[in-house]
Amino acid sequence: MRSATDWELLWRGRAHAVLGFAAIVVATALSGGCDGRDPSFSRAHAIGKPFEVGGALVWRDVARERLVVVTESGGAPVVKTFTYAGGVDTSDVTPDGTRLLLVDRDARKLTSFSPSDGTAREWPLPSELNGLRISEDSKTALLFHEPGSGGSDTLVNVAELTLVDLGAPAVEGSNPRTATVNGLAKAPNNARVGPEVDGAAGKHRVAWLEAPSALGVADFGPGGGKVRTAVVALVPADSTVALYPTRVVPKSVPGGLDLYLIATGSNDVFHVSLALGGADLTFVVNQIAAGAGPSDLHVHDGSAGTRILTLSTGAWVLSVLDPSTGSGMLLPLDRPTSTIVPFSSGGKARALLWTPGAGDVLRVVDLEDLAKKKGKAIKTYATGSSVSKIVPVGDRFVLQHPGSSGGLSIFEGATGKFSSFQGSGAVSDLRVQGDRIFALRVVGGHGLMTRLTTSTLALEDIAIELAGSQLARFGSDGIAYVGQGLGGVWLALFPSGALKADKSTFLEGFTLTEVM
Amino acid sequence: MKKTLTHLVVATALAAVTLTATSAQAREFGIDLGSGSVRFASGSVDPLVDDRTISGFSPRVAVEVADDIFAEAQWLVSTTKTNLYVYTRTEMRNDWLSLGGRYRYQVSSWLEGFARAGLGATLTWASITENGMEAKDFAVSPHGFATLGVELLVPRRVFNAARTDRGGFAMGLAFELGWMHTFGQRLLLESQRATKPAMPKNDIDLGTMTMTGLLSRFVLALHF
């Protein structure tokens, strides 16, 4: 009976308003009305190692589609962010340290980013190019189809190469310029772009693809005109021998460009003379015997003319070759030596010879005296232990020794003097700034940072209870110690280079990225 | 300082309800328990909330101070955990402590409508964790809310035939919907990493969180 009374009340209408309201609020609640979370927060930030661009540290924040830049100003870090929505398949920093180049293969785009002023410039690419090489003068970038760095969804022409003038904006047809080296039978393993060459009609820029047994050369002549190409065969056409270029050194000559190269599978130095002045791109190839298995090559212009130095690990010799005559001399070494590091000291051209990770000697060659003194122009110095890495600092060399004793040496190329430093833990990273060396050792979860001034051999240390992964240049004089932290990274910054806690700043990654 | 403030807010809320209850012993007293949620209108909460909605436990006590008018104290507590940029674990706890009033409109012995409004303090604890490291902060800000709701009751006469439709024990299910406005609070998370030697550190700025949006509660209501 009570129920009937309630229903009567309901139908009399007093409850209509309340039930109507209830229906409205339930419908509103169910229908929502608020937007979902910003999807960027659900993407991996994927912040890894920083790019070191000059004194700036640059990260790509994938989730927020931007570049994060940390620079130094007045001894304090300054963080800025810049929008970058593209992908990055290949990246590199120009040799002058001013710009970061980013290649987005799928979007067919090259972006140049300057951290100092935050400016970016883009150039469209003709195809899904993924290989990037920058000229030593930082003026041009060469793009090509590099093998082994991810497959492409589309078929690509492996003989295609594109040259971008980094100092000029994109102009269809003239920047970038693209060419195909017709006749290059095999895909290149590497590519390079040479120095600017003066021609009769203006500046030329020669780039080449390094393919098995051949170079695919492209001459990007003045005025944005047609690109001339040629295939330089390193073996006769009917040969089945495969040569793989390992080192190519360009040298500008009047009206052309000389390329000196060595290749696995050959005991010769190939001297390719490219003539740029004629209607066609022509070349001459000469071969000079250099000893068994040349491993490195250096071209020296001395008072007696151009000389080519090669090291032969197979025959344990240093070859000194005259490309104009094809003659040369072989200077025996008492053990295999693989690497040449040219330097000058007191106005004299010299070269340091060494073998990474093996052997315990360094050799210094006086290049001007080689012709007269022959083997006596080579001085040998015992390092005491093997050397895993060498960083030149003028005519001094920082030697990093493998092992757990923190071995570090300074070798003076002019005098042959060594200064050795030891401590616990192996040196895992080195940075050289001016005459100062910053070395990192990570021992038992502690980062042991050392600053060594090469001119005075003064040392300064700090131990930080953080296990980081690398050092990075920060500002003009400073150093950054980098590890994994909140927001992907952490930074211990020493803007002045002084390794003192009260002159440092510690930043978690999220303080860098204005994450929210 | 922050703990002291929290204790002060809680103590004030409880004291107010107790005093009100003492002064109105003859009138109806109510308790309800259930869940409450806030669906945020602002994306400022996105770093810490994955769908812009938080839900939690929400008890309330009420004392009738005049016919169909109640003084109330309400607590909505919510803890949310989510991932930020995949690798960062975030956690946020919010305590909304409110004092307010309610007007009841009895339709029948089994149906009531009501309107509520209140003011209070929002206490927020936030933390983020990644690579074994944590940063956290605590903040307090004022809030206000207003809701409308309905309650379906088991009529009082079911429990005691002598009772009328007003007063005495009853129970029901109530649903209400309205708007919660919380004044923005800036969260600056302090890294808990102890660098040795100590180095100056910057706080992690989560920006100003505006935890304002659609407030709903679904509760079991008990009337005495």
JSON list of C-alpha atoms in Angstrom, two decimals, chain A residues 220-418:
[
{"chain": "A", "resi": 220, "resn": "PHE", "atom": "CA", "xyz": [79.09, 20.03, -58.64]},
{"chain": "A", "resi": 221, "resn": "GLY", "atom": "CA", "xyz": [80.31, 22.88, -60.77]},
{"chain": "A", "resi": 222, "resn": "PRO", "atom": "CA", "xyz": [79.72, 26.61, -60.39]},
{"chain": "A", "resi": 223, "resn": "GLY", "atom": "CA", "xyz": [76.42, 28.33, -60.96]},
{"chain": "A", "resi": 224, "resn": "GLY", "atom": "CA", "xyz": [74.15, 25.50, -60.01]},
{"chain": "A", "resi": 225, "resn": "GLY", "atom": "CA", "xyz": [74.49, 23.97, -63.48]},
{"chain": "A", "resi": 226, "resn": "LYS", "atom": "CA", "xyz": [74.63, 20.38, -64.58]},
{"chain": "A", "resi": 227, "resn": "VAL", "atom": "CA", "xyz": [76.46, 17.96, -62.34]},
{"chain": "A", "resi": 228, "resn": "ARG", "atom": "CA", "xyz": [79.12, 16.01, -64.19]},
{"chain": "A", "resi": 229, "resn": "THR", "atom": "CA", "xyz": [79.78, 12.46, -63.12]},
{"chain": "A", "resi": 230, "resn": "ALA", "atom": "CA", "xyz": [82.29, 9.73, -63.80]},
{"chain": "A", "resi": 231, "resn": "VAL", "atom": "CA", "xyz": [82.98, 6.23, -62.61]},
{"chain": "A", "resi": 232, "resn": "VAL", "atom": "CA", "xyz": [86.62, 5.65, -61.67]},
{"chain": "A", "resi": 233, "resn": "ALA", "atom": "CA", "xyz": [87.32, 1.95, -61.92]},
{"chain": "A", "resi": 234, "resn": "LEU", "atom": "CA", "xyz": [90.00, 0.68, -59.56]},
{"chain": "A", "resi": 235, "resn": "VAL", "atom": "CA", "xyz": [90.34, -2.66, -61.33]},
{"chain": "A", "resi": 236, "resn": "PRO", "atom": "CA", "xyz": [90.18, -3.65, -65.02]},
{"chain": "A", "resi": 237, "resn": "ALA", "atom": "CA", "xyz": [86.69, -4.15, -66.33]},
{"chain": "A", "resi": 238, "resn": "ASP", "atom": "CA", "xyz": [87.16, -7.90, -66.66]},
{"chain": "A", "resi": 239, "resn": "SER", "atom": "CA", "xyz": [88.63, -8.32, -63.20]},
{"chain": "A", "resi": 240, "resn": "THR", "atom": "CA", "xyz": [86.75, -10.18, -60.51]},
{"chain": "A", "resi": 241, "resn": "VAL", "atom": "CA", "xyz": [88.92, -8.74, -57.73]},
{"chain": "A", "resi": 242, "resn": "ALA", "atom": "CA", "xyz": [86.92, -6.65, -55.27]},
{"chain": "A", "resi": 243, "resn": "LEU", "atom": "CA", "xyz": [88.69, -3.69, -53.70]},
{"chain": "A", "resi": 244, "resn": "TYR", "atom": "CA", "xyz": [87.11, -1.80, -50.82]},
{"chain": "A", "resi": 245, "resn": "PRO", "atom": "CA", "xyz": [88.40, 1.74, -50.37]},
{"chain": "A", "resi": 246, "resn": "THR", "atom": "CA", "xyz": [89.38, 2.32, -46.76]},
{"chain": "A", "resi": 247, "resn": "ARG", "atom": "CA", "xyz": [90.87, 5.78, -46.86]},
{"chain": "A", "resi": 248, "resn": "VAL", "atom": "CA", "xyz": [90.60, 8.52, -49.45]},
{"chain": "A", "resi": 249, "resn": "VAL", "atom": "CA", "xyz": [92.53, 11.78, -49.09]},
{"chain": "A", "resi": 250, "resn": "PRO", "atom": "CA", "xyz": [91.63, 14.70, -51.40]},
{"chain": "A", "resi": 251, "resn": "LYS", "atom": "CA", "xyz": [94.11, 17.37, -52.39]},
{"chain": "A", "resi": 252, "resn": "SER", "atom": "CA", "xyz": [93.30, 20.46, -54.39]},
{"chain": "A", "resi": 253, "resn": "VAL", "atom": "CA", "xyz": [95.52, 21.13, -57.39]},
{"chain": "A", "resi": 254, "resn": "PRO", "atom": "CA", "xyz": [95.24, 23.86, -60.02]},
{"chain": "A", "resi": 255, "resn": "GLY", "atom": "CA", "xyz": [92.27, 23.07, -62.24]},
{"chain": "A", "resi": 256, "resn": "GLY", "atom": "CA", "xyz": [91.40, 19.86, -60.54]},
{"chain": "A", "resi": 257, "resn": "LEU", "atom": "CA", "xyz": [91.41, 17.57, -57.57]},
{"chain": "A", "resi": 258, "resn": "ASP", "atom": "CA", "xyz": [93.68, 14.68, -56.73]},
{"chain": "A", "resi": 259, "resn": "LEU", "atom": "CA", "xyz": [92.36, 11.75, -54.75]},
{"chain": "A", "resi": 260, "resn": "TYR", "atom": "CA", "xyz": [94.78, 9.38, -53.06]},
{"chain": "A", "resi": 261, "resn": "LEU", "atom": "CA", "xyz": [93.30, 6.17, -51.80]},
{"chain": "A", "resi": 262, "resn": "ILE", "atom": "CA", "xyz": [94.10, 2.81, -50.37]},
{"chain": "A", "resi": 263, "resn": "ALA", "atom": "CA", "xyz": [91.81, -0.17, -50.42]},
{"chain": "A", "resi": 264, "resn": "THR", "atom": "CA", "xyz": [91.58, -3.58, -48.85]},
{"chain": "A", "resi": 265, "resn": "GLY", "atom": "CA", "xyz": [92.55, -6.19, -51.42]},
{"chain": "A", "resi": 266, "resn": "SER", "atom": "CA", "xyz": [95.27, -4.02, -52.94]},
{"chain": "A", "resi": 267, "resn": "ASN", "atom": "CA", "xyz": [98.87, -3.22, -52.02]},
{"chain": "A", "resi": 268, "resn": "ASP", "atom": "CA", "xyz": [98.86, -0.05, -54.09]},
{"chain": "A", "resi": 269, "resn": "VAL", "atom": "CA", "xyz": [98.11, 3.58, -53.54]},
{"chain": "A", "resi": 270, "resn": "PHE", "atom": "CA", "xyz": [95.69, 4.80, -56.19]},
{"chain": "A", "resi": 271, "resn": "HIS", "atom": "CA", "xyz": [96.26, 8.33, -57.39]},
{"chain": "A", "resi": 272, "resn": "VAL", "atom": "CA", "xyz": [93.20, 9.68, -59.19]},
{"chain": "A", "resi": 273, "resn": "SER", "atom": "CA", "xyz": [93.73, 13.03, -60.95]},
{"chain": "A", "resi": 274, "resn": "LEU", "atom": "CA", "xyz": [90.44, 14.70, -61.77]},
{"chain": "A", "resi": 275, "resn": "ALA", "atom": "CA", "xyz": [90.49, 17.49, -64.36]},
{"chain": "A", "resi": 276, "resn": "LEU", "atom": "CA", "xyz": [87.65, 19.92, -63.83]},
{"chain": "A", "resi": 277, "resn": "GLY", "atom": "CA", "xyz": [88.47, 22.52, -66.47]},
{"chain": "A", "resi": 278, "resn": "GLY", "atom": "CA", "xyz": [87.28, 20.78, -69.64]},
{"chain": "A", "resi": 279, "resn": "ALA", "atom": "CA", "xyz": [83.87, 20.21, -71.11]},
{"chain": "A", "resi": 280, "resn": "ASP", "atom": "CA", "xyz": [83.79, 16.75, -69.61]},
{"chain": "A", "resi": 281, "resn": "LEU", "atom": "CA", "xyz": [84.90, 15.45, -66.27]},
{"chain": "A", "resi": 282, "resn": "THR", "atom": "CA", "xyz": [88.07, 13.50, -67.05]},
{"chain": "A", "resi": 283, "resn": "PHE", "atom": "CA", "xyz": [90.49, 11.60, -64.89]},
{"chain": "A", "resi": 284, "resn": "VAL", "atom": "CA", "xyz": [93.72, 9.65, -64.86]},
{"chain": "A", "resi": 285, "resn": "VAL", "atom": "CA", "xyz": [94.48, 6.81, -62.46]},
{"chain": "A", "resi": 286, "resn": "ASN", "atom": "CA", "xyz": [98.00, 5.85, -61.43]},
{"chain": "A", "resi": 287, "resn": "GLN", "atom": "CA", "xyz": [98.94, 3.07, -59.06]},
{"chain": "A", "resi": 288, "resn": "ILE", "atom": "CA", "xyz": [102.01, 3.04, -56.85]},
{"chain": "A", "resi": 289, "resn": "ALA", "atom": "CA", "xyz": [103.15, -0.01, -54.93]},
{"chain": "A", "resi": 290, "resn": "ALA", "atom": "CA", "xyz": [103.06, 0.70, -51.21]},
{"chain": "A", "resi": 291, "resn": "GLY", "atom": "CA", "xyz": [103.85, -2.56, -49.45]},
{"chain": "A", "resi": 292, "resn": "ALA", "atom": "CA", "xyz": [101.59, -5.32, -48.28]},
{"chain": "A", "resi": 293, "resn": "GLY", "atom": "CA", "xyz": [98.22, -4.23, -46.93]},
{"chain": "A", "resi": 294, "resn": "PRO", "atom": "CA", "xyz": [98.49, -0.47, -46.45]},
{"chain": "A", "resi": 295, "resn": "SER", "atom": "CA", "xyz": [96.44, 0.58, -43.43]},
{"chain": "A", "resi": 296, "resn": "ASP", "atom": "CA", "xyz": [96.71, 4.36, -43.38]},
{"chain": "A", "resi": 297, "resn": "LEU", "atom": "CA", "xyz": [97.66, 7.13, -45.71]},
{"chain": "A", "resi": 298, "resn": "HIS", "atom": "CA", "xyz": [98.87, 10.71, -45.35]},
{"chain": "A", "resi": 299, "resn": "VAL", "atom": "CA", "xyz": [99.63, 13.23, -48.07]},
{"chain": "A", "resi": 300, "resn": "HIS", "atom": "CA", "xyz": [102.44, 15.65, -47.25]},
{"chain": "A", "resi": 301, "resn": "ASP", "atom": "CA", "xyz": [103.36, 18.72, -49.25]},
{"chain": "A", "resi": 302, "resn": "GLY", "atom": "CA", "xyz": [106.99, 19.38, -48.47]},
{"chain": "A", "resi": 303, "resn": "SER", "atom": "CA", "xyz": [109.85, 21.31, -49.95]},
{"chain": "A", "resi": 304, "resn": "ALA", "atom": "CA", "xyz": [110.58, 18.44, -52.32]},
{"chain": "A", "resi": 305, "resn": "GLY", "atom": "CA", "xyz": [106.99, 18.22, -53.51]},
{"chain": "A", "resi": 306, "resn": "THR", "atom": "CA", "xyz": [104.09, 16.00, -52.63]},
{"chain": "A", "resi": 307, "resn": "ARG", "atom": "CA", "xyz": [104.88, 12.80, -50.82]},
{"chain": "A", "resi": 308, "resn": "ILE", "atom": "CA", "xyz": [102.52, 10.01, -49.82]},
{"chain": "A", "resi": 309, "resn": "LEU", "atom": "CA", "xyz": [103.10, 8.18, -46.57]},
{"chain": "A", "resi": 310, "resn": "THR", "atom": "CA", "xyz": [101.51, 4.82, -46.00]},
{"chain": "A", "resi": 311, "resn": "LEU", "atom": "CA", "xyz": [101.84, 2.32, -43.20]},
{"chain": "A", "resi": 312, "resn": "SER", "atom": "CA", "xyz": [101.82, -1.32, -44.11]},
{"chain": "A", "resi": 313, "resn": "THR", "atom": "CA", "xyz": [100.83, -3.60, -41.29]},
{"chain": "A", "resi": 314, "resn": "GLY", "atom": "CA", "xyz": [101.50, -6.66, -43.45]},
{"chain": "A", "resi": 315, "resn": "ALA", "atom": "CA", "xyz": [105.07, -5.75, -44.30]},
{"chain": "A", "resi": 316, "resn": "TRP", "atom": "CA", "xyz": [105.84, -3.62, -41.21]},
{"chain": "A", "resi": 317, "resn": "VAL", "atom": "CA", "xyz": [107.03, -0.72, -43.32]},
{"chain": "A", "resi": 318, "resn": "LEU", "atom": "CA", "xyz": [106.53, 2.98, -43.71]},
{"chain": "A", "resi": 319, "resn": "SER", "atom": "CA", "xyz": [106.32, 3.81, -47.41]},
{"chain": "A", "resi": 320, "resn": "VAL", "atom": "CA", "xyz": [107.28, 7.23, -48.69]},
{"chain": "A", "resi": 321, "resn": "LEU", "atom": "CA", "xyz": [106.05, 7.62, -52.27]},
{"chain": "A", "resi": 322, "resn": "ASP", "atom": "CA", "xyz": [106.48, 10.31, -54.88]},
{"chain": "A", "resi": 323, "resn": "PRO", "atom": "CA", "xyz": [103.26, 10.42, -56.91]},
{"chain": "A", "resi": 324, "resn": "SER", "atom": "CA", "xyz": [104.86, 12.43, -59.70]},
{"chain": "A", "resi": 325, "resn": "THR", "atom": "CA", "xyz": [107.35, 9.68, -60.54]},
{"chain": "A", "resi": 326, "resn": "GLY", "atom": "CA", "xyz": [105.77, 6.63, -58.99]},
{"chain": "A", "resi": 327, "resn": "SER", "atom": "CA", "xyz": [109.00, 5.97, -57.11]},
{"chain": "A", "resi": 328, "resn": "GLY", "atom": "CA", "xyz": [109.37, 5.56, -53.40]},
{"chain": "A", "resi": 329, "resn": "MET", "atom": "CA", "xyz": [111.22, 4.05, -50.52]},
{"chain": "A", "resi": 330, "resn": "LEU", "atom": "CA", "xyz": [110.17, 1.56, -47.90]},
{"chain": "A", "resi": 331, "resn": "LEU", "atom": "CA", "xyz": [111.42, 2.13, -44.39]},
{"chain": "A", "resi": 332, "resn": "PRO", "atom": "CA", "xyz": [111.25, -0.98, -42.20]},
{"chain": "A", "resi": 333, "resn": "LEU", "atom": "CA", "xyz": [109.64, -0.84, -38.78]},
{"chain": "A", "resi": 334, "resn": "ASP", "atom": "CA", "xyz": [110.30, -3.37, -36.05]},
{"chain": "A", "resi": 335, "resn": "ARG", "atom": "CA", "xyz": [106.64, -4.05, -35.42]},
{"chain": "A", "resi": 336, "resn": "PRO", "atom": "CA", "xyz": [103.32, -3.51, -37.18]},
{"chain": "A", "resi": 337, "resn": "THR", "atom": "CA", "xyz": [102.10, 0.08, -36.99]},
{"chain": "A", "resi": 338, "resn": "SER", "atom": "CA", "xyz": [98.76, 1.13, -38.37]},
{"chain": "A", "resi": 339, "resn": "THR", "atom": "CA", "xyz": [97.91, 4.79, -37.84]},
{"chain": "A", "resi": 340, "resn": "ILE", "atom": "CA", "xyz": [99.38, 8.14, -38.89]},
{"chain": "A", "resi": 341, "resn": "VAL", "atom": "CA", "xyz": [98.59, 11.35, -36.98]},
{"chain": "A", "resi": 342, "resn": "PRO", "atom": "CA", "xyz": [100.12, 14.40, -38.67]},
{"chain": "A", "resi": 343, "resn": "PHE", "atom": "CA", "xyz": [101.13, 17.40, -36.58]},
{"chain": "A", "resi": 344, "resn": "SER", "atom": "CA", "xyz": [103.52, 20.29, -36.69]},
{"chain": "A", "resi": 345, "resn": "SER", "atom": "CA", "xyz": [105.94, 21.45, -34.08]},
{"chain": "A", "resi": 346, "resn": "GLY", "atom": "CA", "xyz": [108.23, 24.44, -34.23]},
{"chain": "A", "resi": 347, "resn": "GLY", "atom": "CA", "xyz": [107.25, 24.97, -37.85]},
{"chain": "A", "resi": 348, "resn": "LYS", "atom": "CA", "xyz": [108.29, 21.45, -38.82]},
{"chain": "A", "resi": 349, "resn": "ALA", "atom": "CA", "xyz": [105.88, 18.93, -40.28]},
{"chain": "A", "resi": 350, "resn": "ARG", "atom": "CA", "xyz": [105.87, 15.70, -38.37]},
{"chain": "A", "resi": 351, "resn": "ALA", "atom": "CA", "xyz": [103.73, 12.62, -37.98]},
{"chain": "A", "resi": 352, "resn": "LEU", "atom": "CA", "xyz": [103.01, 10.38, -35.03]},
{"chain": "A", "resi": 353, "resn": "LEU", "atom": "CA", "xyz": [102.79, 6.68, -35.83]},
{"chain": "A", "resi": 354, "resn": "TRP", "atom": "CA", "xyz": [101.02, 4.30, -33.50]},
{"chain": "A", "resi": 355, "resn": "THR", "atom": "CA", "xyz": [98.76, 1.24, -33.28]},
{"chain": "A", "resi": 356, "resn": "PRO", "atom": "CA", "xyz": [95.48, 1.53, -31.34]},
{"chain": "A", "resi": 357, "resn": "GLY", "atom": "CA", "xyz": [95.19, -1.05, -28.59]},
{"chain": "A", "resi": 358, "resn": "ALA", "atom": "CA", "xyz": [98.41, -2.84, -29.44]},
{"chain": "A", "resi": 359, "resn": "GLY", "atom": "CA", "xyz": [102.11, -2.25, -29.15]},
{"chain": "A", "resi": 360, "resn": "ASP", "atom": "CA", "xyz": [103.85, -0.08, -26.62]},
{"chain": "A", "resi": 361, "resn": "VAL", "atom": "CA", "xyz": [105.75, 2.36, -28.76]},
{"chain": "A", "resi": 362, "resn": "LEU", "atom": "CA", "xyz": [105.11, 5.67, -30.49]},
{"chain": "A", "resi": 363, "resn": "ARG", "atom": "CA", "xyz": [107.11, 6.88, -33.42]},
{"chain": "A", "resi": 364, "resn": "VAL", "atom": "CA", "xyz": [107.65, 10.44, -34.46]},
{"chain": "A", "resi": 365, "resn": "VAL", "atom": "CA", "xyz": [108.62, 11.05, -38.06]},
{"chain": "A", "resi": 366, "resn": "ASP", "atom": "CA", "xyz": [110.25, 14.28, -39.16]},
{"chain": "A", "resi": 367, "resn": "LEU", "atom": "CA", "xyz": [108.67, 14.52, -42.60]},
{"chain": "A", "resi": 368, "resn": "GLU", "atom": "CA", "xyz": [111.13, 17.03, -44.04]},
{"chain": "A", "resi": 369, "resn": "ASP", "atom": "CA", "xyz": [114.12, 14.92, -43.06]},
{"chain": "A", "resi": 370, "resn": "LEU", "atom": "CA", "xyz": [112.78, 11.65, -44.38]},
{"chain": "A", "resi": 371, "resn": "ALA", "atom": "CA", "xyz": [114.34, 11.92, -47.82]},
{"chain": "A", "resi": 372, "resn": "LYS", "atom": "CA", "xyz": [117.82, 12.64, -46.45]},
{"chain": "A", "resi": 373, "resn": "LYS", "atom": "CA", "xyz": [117.90, 10.72, -43.19]},
{"chain": "A", "resi": 374, "resn": "LYS", "atom": "CA", "xyz": [115.53, 7.94, -44.14]},
{"chain": "A", "resi": 375, "resn": "GLY", "atom": "CA", "xyz": [115.07, 5.64, -41.11]},
{"chain": "A", "resi": 376, "resn": "LYS", "atom": "CA", "xyz": [117.02, 8.01, -38.89]},
{"chain": "A", "resi": 377, "resn": "ALA", "atom": "CA", "xyz": [114.23, 10.56, -39.30]},
{"chain": "A", "resi": 378, "resn": "ILE", "atom": "CA", "xyz": [112.02, 8.20, -37.30]},
{"chain": "A", "resi": 379, "resn": "LYS", "atom": "CA", "xyz": [112.34, 8.27, -33.52]},
{"chain": "A", "resi": 380, "resn": "THR", "atom": "CA", "xyz": [110.82, 5.58, -31.36]},
{"chain": "A", "resi": 381, "resn": "TYR", "atom": "CA", "xyz": [109.50, 6.10, -27.83]},
{"chain": "A", "resi": 382, "resn": "ALA", "atom": "CA", "xyz": [108.36, 3.39, -25.45]},
{"chain": "A", "resi": 383, "resn": "THR", "atom": "CA", "xyz": [104.97, 4.08, -23.85]},
{"chain": "A", "resi": 384, "resn": "GLY", "atom": "CA", "xyz": [105.26, 1.35, -21.23]},
{"chain": "A", "resi": 385, "resn": "SER", "atom": "CA", "xyz": [101.85, -0.04, -22.06]},
{"chain": "A", "resi": 386, "resn": "SER", "atom": "CA", "xyz": [99.48, -0.12, -24.99]},
{"chain": "A", "resi": 387, "resn": "VAL", "atom": "CA", "xyz": [97.50, 2.94, -25.98]},
{"chain": "A", "resi": 388, "resn": "SER", "atom": "CA", "xyz": [93.80, 2.75, -26.72]},
{"chain": "A", "resi": 389, "resn": "LYS", "atom": "CA", "xyz": [93.17, 6.34, -27.72]},
{"chain": "A", "resi": 390, "resn": "ILE", "atom": "CA", "xyz": [95.16, 9.41, -28.67]},
{"chain": "A", "resi": 391, "resn": "VAL", "atom": "CA", "xyz": [93.83, 12.96, -28.57]},
{"chain": "A", "resi": 392, "resn": "PRO", "atom": "CA", "xyz": [96.08, 15.60, -30.17]},
{"chain": "A", "resi": 393, "resn": "VAL", "atom": "CA", "xyz": [96.44, 18.92, -28.34]},
{"chain": "A", "resi": 394, "resn": "GLY", "atom": "CA", "xyz": [98.68, 20.96, -30.60]},
{"chain": "A", "resi": 395, "resn": "ASP", "atom": "CA", "xyz": [102.02, 19.18, -30.60]},
{"chain": "A", "resi": 396, "resn": "ARG", "atom": "CA", "xyz": [101.13, 17.32, -27.42]},
{"chain": "A", "resi": 397, "resn": "PHE", "atom": "CA", "xyz": [99.18, 14.10, -27.33]},
{"chain": "A", "resi": 398, "resn": "VAL", "atom": "CA", "xyz": [96.96, 12.73, -24.61]},
{"chain": "A", "resi": 399, "resn": "LEU", "atom": "CA", "xyz": [97.40, 8.99, -24.46]},
{"chain": "A", "resi": 400, "resn": "GLN", "atom": "CA", "xyz": [94.71, 6.87, -22.91]},
{"chain": "A", "resi": 401, "resn": "HIS", "atom": "CA", "xyz": [95.91, 3.50, -21.70]},
{"chain": "A", "resi": 402, "resn": "PRO", "atom": "CA", "xyz": [93.49, 0.60, -21.28]},
{"chain": "A", "resi": 403, "resn": "GLY", "atom": "CA", "xyz": [93.17, -1.15, -17.95]},
{"chain": "A", "resi": 404, "resn": "SER", "atom": "CA", "xyz": [91.96, -0.34, -14.48]},
{"chain": "A", "resi": 405, "resn": "SER", "atom": "CA", "xyz": [94.76, 1.93, -13.35]},
{"chain": "A", "resi": 406, "resn": "GLY", "atom": "CA", "xyz": [93.35, 5.11, -14.83]},
{"chain": "A", "resi": 407, "resn": "GLY", "atom": "CA", "xyz": [96.39, 5.39, -17.05]},
{"chain": "A", "resi": 408, "resn": "LEU", "atom": "CA", "xyz": [96.80, 8.67, -18.84]},
{"chain": "A", "resi": 409, "resn": "SER", "atom": "CA", "xyz": [99.94, 10.11, -20.39]},
{"chain": "A", "resi": 410, "resn": "ILE", "atom": "CA", "xyz": [100.94, 13.34, -22.01]},
{"chain": "A", "resi": 411, "resn": "PHE", "atom": "CA", "xyz": [103.40, 12.89, -24.83]},
{"chain": "A", "resi": 412, "resn": "GLU", "atom": "CA", "xyz": [105.27, 15.89, -26.17]},
{"chain": "A", "resi": 413, "resn": "GLY", "atom": "CA", "xyz": [105.73, 15.30, -29.87]},
{"chain": "A", "resi": 414, "resn": "ALA", "atom": "CA", "xyz": [108.59, 17.78, -30.21]},
{"chain": "A", "resi": 415, "resn": "THR", "atom": "CA", "xyz": [110.76, 16.47, -27.37]},
{"chain": "A", "resi": 416, "resn": "GLY", "atom": "CA", "xyz": [109.51, 12.94, -26.87]},
{"chain": "A", "resi": 417, "resn": "LYS", "atom": "CA", "xyz": [108.91, 13.54, -23.18]},
{"chain": "A", "resi": 418, "resn": "PHE", "atom": "CA", "xyz": [106.22, 11.63, -21.34]}
]
